[in-house]
Coordinates of C-alpha atoms in Angstrom, one line a residue:
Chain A
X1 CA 101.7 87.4 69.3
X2 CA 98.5 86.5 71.6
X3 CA 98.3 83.2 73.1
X4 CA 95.1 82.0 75.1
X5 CA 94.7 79.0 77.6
X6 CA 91.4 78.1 79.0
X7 CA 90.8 75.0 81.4
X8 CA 90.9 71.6 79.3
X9 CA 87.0 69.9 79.3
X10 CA 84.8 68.2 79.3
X11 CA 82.9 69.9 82.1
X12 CA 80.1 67.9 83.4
X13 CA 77.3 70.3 85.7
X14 CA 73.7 69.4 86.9
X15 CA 71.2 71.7 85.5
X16 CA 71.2 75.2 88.0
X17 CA 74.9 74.5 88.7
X18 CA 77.1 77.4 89.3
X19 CA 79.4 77.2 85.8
X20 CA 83.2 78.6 85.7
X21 CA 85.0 78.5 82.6
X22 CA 88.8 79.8 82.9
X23 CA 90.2 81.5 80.7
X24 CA 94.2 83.4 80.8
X25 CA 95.6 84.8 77.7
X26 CA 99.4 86.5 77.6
X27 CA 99.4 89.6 74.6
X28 CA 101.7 92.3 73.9
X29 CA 99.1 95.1 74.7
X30 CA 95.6 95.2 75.7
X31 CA 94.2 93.4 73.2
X32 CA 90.0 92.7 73.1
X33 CA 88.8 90.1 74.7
X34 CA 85.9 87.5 73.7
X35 CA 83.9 84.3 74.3
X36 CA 82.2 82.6 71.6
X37 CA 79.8 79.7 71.9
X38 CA 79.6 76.4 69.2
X39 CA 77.0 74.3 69.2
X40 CA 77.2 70.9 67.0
X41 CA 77.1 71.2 63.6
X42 CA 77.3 75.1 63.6
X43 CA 79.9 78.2 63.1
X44 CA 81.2 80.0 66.5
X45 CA 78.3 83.0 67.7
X46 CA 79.5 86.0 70.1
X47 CA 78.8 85.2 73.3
X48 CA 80.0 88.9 75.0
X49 CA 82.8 90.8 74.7
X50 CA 85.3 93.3 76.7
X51 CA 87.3 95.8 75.2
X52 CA 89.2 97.5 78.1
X53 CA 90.6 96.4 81.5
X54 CA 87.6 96.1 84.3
X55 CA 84.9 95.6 81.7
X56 CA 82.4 93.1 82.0
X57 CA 81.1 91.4 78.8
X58 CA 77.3 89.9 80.0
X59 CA 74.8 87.8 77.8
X60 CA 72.2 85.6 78.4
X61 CA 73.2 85.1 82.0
X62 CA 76.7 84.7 81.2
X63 CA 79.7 87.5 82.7
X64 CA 83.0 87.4 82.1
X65 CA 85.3 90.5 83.6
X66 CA 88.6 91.6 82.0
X67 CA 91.0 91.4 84.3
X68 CA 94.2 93.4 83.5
X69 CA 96.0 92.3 86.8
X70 CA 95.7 88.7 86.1
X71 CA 95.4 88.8 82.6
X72 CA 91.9 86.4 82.7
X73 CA 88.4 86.7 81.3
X74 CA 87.0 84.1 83.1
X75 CA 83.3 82.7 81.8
X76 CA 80.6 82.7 84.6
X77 CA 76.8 82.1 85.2
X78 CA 74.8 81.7 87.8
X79 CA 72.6 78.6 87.0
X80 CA 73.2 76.6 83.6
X81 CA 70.8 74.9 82.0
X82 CA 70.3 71.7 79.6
X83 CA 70.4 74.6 76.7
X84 CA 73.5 75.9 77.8
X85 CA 75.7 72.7 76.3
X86 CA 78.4 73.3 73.8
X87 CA 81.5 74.1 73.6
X88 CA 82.8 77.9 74.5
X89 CA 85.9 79.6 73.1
X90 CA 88.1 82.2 74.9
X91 CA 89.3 84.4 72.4
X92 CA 91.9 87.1 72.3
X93 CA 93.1 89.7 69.7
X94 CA 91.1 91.2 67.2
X95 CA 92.0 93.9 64.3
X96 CA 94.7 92.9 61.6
X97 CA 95.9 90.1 63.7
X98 CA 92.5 88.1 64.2
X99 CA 91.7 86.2 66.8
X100 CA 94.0 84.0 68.8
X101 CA 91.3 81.3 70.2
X102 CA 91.9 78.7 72.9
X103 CA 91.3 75.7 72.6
X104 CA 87.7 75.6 73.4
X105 CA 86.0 73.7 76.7
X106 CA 82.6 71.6 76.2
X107 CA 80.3 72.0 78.2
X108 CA 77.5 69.4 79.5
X109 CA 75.0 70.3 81.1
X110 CA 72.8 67.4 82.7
X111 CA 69.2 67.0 83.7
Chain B
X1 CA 70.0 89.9 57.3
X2 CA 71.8 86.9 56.0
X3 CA 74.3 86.0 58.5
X4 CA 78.4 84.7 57.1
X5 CA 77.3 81.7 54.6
X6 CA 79.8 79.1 53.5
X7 CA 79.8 76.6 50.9
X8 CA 79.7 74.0 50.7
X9 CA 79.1 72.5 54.0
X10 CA 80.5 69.2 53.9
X11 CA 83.9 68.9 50.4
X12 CA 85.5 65.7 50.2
X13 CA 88.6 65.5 47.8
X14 CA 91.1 62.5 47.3
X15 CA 94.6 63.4 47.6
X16 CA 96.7 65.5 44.5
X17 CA 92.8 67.3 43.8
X18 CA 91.9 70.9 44.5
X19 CA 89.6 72.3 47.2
X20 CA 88.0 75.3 47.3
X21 CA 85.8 76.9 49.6
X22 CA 83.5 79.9 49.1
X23 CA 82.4 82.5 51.9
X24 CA 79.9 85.5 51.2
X25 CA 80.2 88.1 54.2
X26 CA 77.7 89.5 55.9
X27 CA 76.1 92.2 53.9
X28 CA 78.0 95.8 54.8
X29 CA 80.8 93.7 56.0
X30 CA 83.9 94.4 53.9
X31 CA 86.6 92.6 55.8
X32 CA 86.6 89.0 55.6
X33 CA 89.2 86.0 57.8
X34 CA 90.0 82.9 57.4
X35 CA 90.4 79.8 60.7
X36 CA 91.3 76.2 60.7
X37 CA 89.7 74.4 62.9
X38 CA 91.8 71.0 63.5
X39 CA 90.0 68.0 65.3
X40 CA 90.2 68.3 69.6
X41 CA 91.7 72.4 68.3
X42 CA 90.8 75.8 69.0
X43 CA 90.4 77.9 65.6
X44 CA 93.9 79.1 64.4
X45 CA 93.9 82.3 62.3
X46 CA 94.7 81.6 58.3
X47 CA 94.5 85.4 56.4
X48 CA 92.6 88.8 57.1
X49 CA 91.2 89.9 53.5
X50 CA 89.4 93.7 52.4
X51 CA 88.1 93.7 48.9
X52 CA 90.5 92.7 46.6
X53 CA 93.8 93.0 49.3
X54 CA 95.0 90.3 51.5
X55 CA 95.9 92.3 54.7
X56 CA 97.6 89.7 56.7
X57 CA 98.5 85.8 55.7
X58 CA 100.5 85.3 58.6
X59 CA 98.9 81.7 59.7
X60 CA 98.9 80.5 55.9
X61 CA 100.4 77.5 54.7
X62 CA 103.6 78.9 52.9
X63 CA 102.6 76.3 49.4
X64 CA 99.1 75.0 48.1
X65 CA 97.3 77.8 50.4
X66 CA 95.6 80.9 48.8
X67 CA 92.7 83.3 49.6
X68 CA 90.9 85.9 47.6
X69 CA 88.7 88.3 48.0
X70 CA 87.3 89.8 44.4
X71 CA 85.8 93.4 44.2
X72 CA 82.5 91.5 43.1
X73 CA 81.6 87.7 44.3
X74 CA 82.7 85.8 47.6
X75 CA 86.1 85.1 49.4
X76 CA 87.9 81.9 47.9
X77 CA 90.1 79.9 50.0
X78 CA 91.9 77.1 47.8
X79 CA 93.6 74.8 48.3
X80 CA 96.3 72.8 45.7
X81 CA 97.3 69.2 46.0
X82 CA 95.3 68.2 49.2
X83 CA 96.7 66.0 51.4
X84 CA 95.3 63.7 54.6
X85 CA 96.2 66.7 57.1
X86 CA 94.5 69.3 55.6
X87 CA 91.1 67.5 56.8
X88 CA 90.0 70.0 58.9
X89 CA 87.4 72.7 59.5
X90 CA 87.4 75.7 57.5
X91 CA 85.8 78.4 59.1
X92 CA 85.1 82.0 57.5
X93 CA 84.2 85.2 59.5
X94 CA 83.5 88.8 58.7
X95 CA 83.3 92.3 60.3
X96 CA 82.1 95.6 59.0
X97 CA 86.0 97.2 60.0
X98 CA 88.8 95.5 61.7
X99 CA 87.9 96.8 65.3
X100 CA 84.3 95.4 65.6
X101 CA 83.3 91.7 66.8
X102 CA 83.7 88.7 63.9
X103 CA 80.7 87.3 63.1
X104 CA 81.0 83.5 62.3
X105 CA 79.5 81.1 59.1
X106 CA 78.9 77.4 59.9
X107 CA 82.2 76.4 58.3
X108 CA 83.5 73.9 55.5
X109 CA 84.1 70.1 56.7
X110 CA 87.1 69.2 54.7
X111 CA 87.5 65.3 54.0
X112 CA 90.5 63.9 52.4
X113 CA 90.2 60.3 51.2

């Protein structure tokens, strides 16, 4: 099966920080690849997504590139804000298997 | 469109009593899974359910664990005999076919007293 590890939290960042979020996953196959976002109190929300080797997945400032050579989807963006706190899932899988998840990395984000 | 709704939000049970948590699907969305989401945890994969057929219960509990997903109504997850470590999140999501992204509810907070 699919097994997903992304760096332990929390991860502290001034506002307009540069954010990284790692994330390596092992899989028999290509499997898709996702991030998901949770904010307190609430169910996981798509963040983007990459289906194939050398896509990118973008949203709301966020990238994240699928990288077949070292099997990572590491989370990026440019400048984080206050807005941007929660804690983001790595995700692997998909289909009749569901998702394999990581074990999530909060985020803070301070003024 | 209503997104994934769960109910209830919040269950408390006392040990030996039965849980059961509801999940409607987003509407057009026919394929319906189950997560756990244990405390300082990522969400681990519980059953994949179509209408009326449980496709895949690999990450189930082998006793007290069952999921259903009627022609008409919402997906059930029960669970028999609770005990302290099955306190955990409950999370349902839903998809219109198996290949396209899951689309999350806000989950179940379990409680056992």
């Amino acid at each position: 099966g699919n097994s997903v590890t992304q760096m332990e939290g929390p991860v502290t960042l001034s506002e307009e920080a540069f954010l990284t979020i790692n994330c390596t996953y092992t899989a028999t196959g290509y499997p898709s690849l996702f991030w998901y976002v949770q904010y307190p109190g609430e169910g996981l929300q798509l963040l983007l997504k990459a289906t194939k080797a050398d896509d990118k997945g973008s949203n709301k400032g966020f990238e994240a590139t699928y990288r077949k050579e070292t099997t990572s989807f590491h989370l990026e963006k440019g400048s984080v804000q206050v807005s941007d706190s929660a804690v983001y899932f790595c995700a692997a899988g998909g289909g009749a298997d569901g998702l394999t998840f990581g074990k999530g990395t909060h985020l803070i984000i301070q003024p | 469109n209503a997104g994934v709704m769960q109910n209830p939000r919040h269950l408390v049970r006392r040990r030996g009593q039965e849980a059961r948590l509801r999940c409607s699907p987003m509407k057009g969305h026919s394929h319906v899974y189950w997560y756990r989401q244990l405390p300082e945890e990522g969400l681990k994969f519980m059953v994949y359910l179509q209408k009326e057929n449980i496709i895949d219960e690999s990450g189930m509990p082998k006793e007290r664990f069952s999921a259903e997903f009627p022609k008409e109504g919402p997906s059930i997850l029960r669970i028999q005999q609770v005990v302290r470590g099955d306190s955990a999140a409950y999370f349902c999501a839903s998809s219109p076919d198996r290949n396209q992204p899951q689309h999350f509810g806000d989950g179940t907070r379990l409680s056992i007293l």
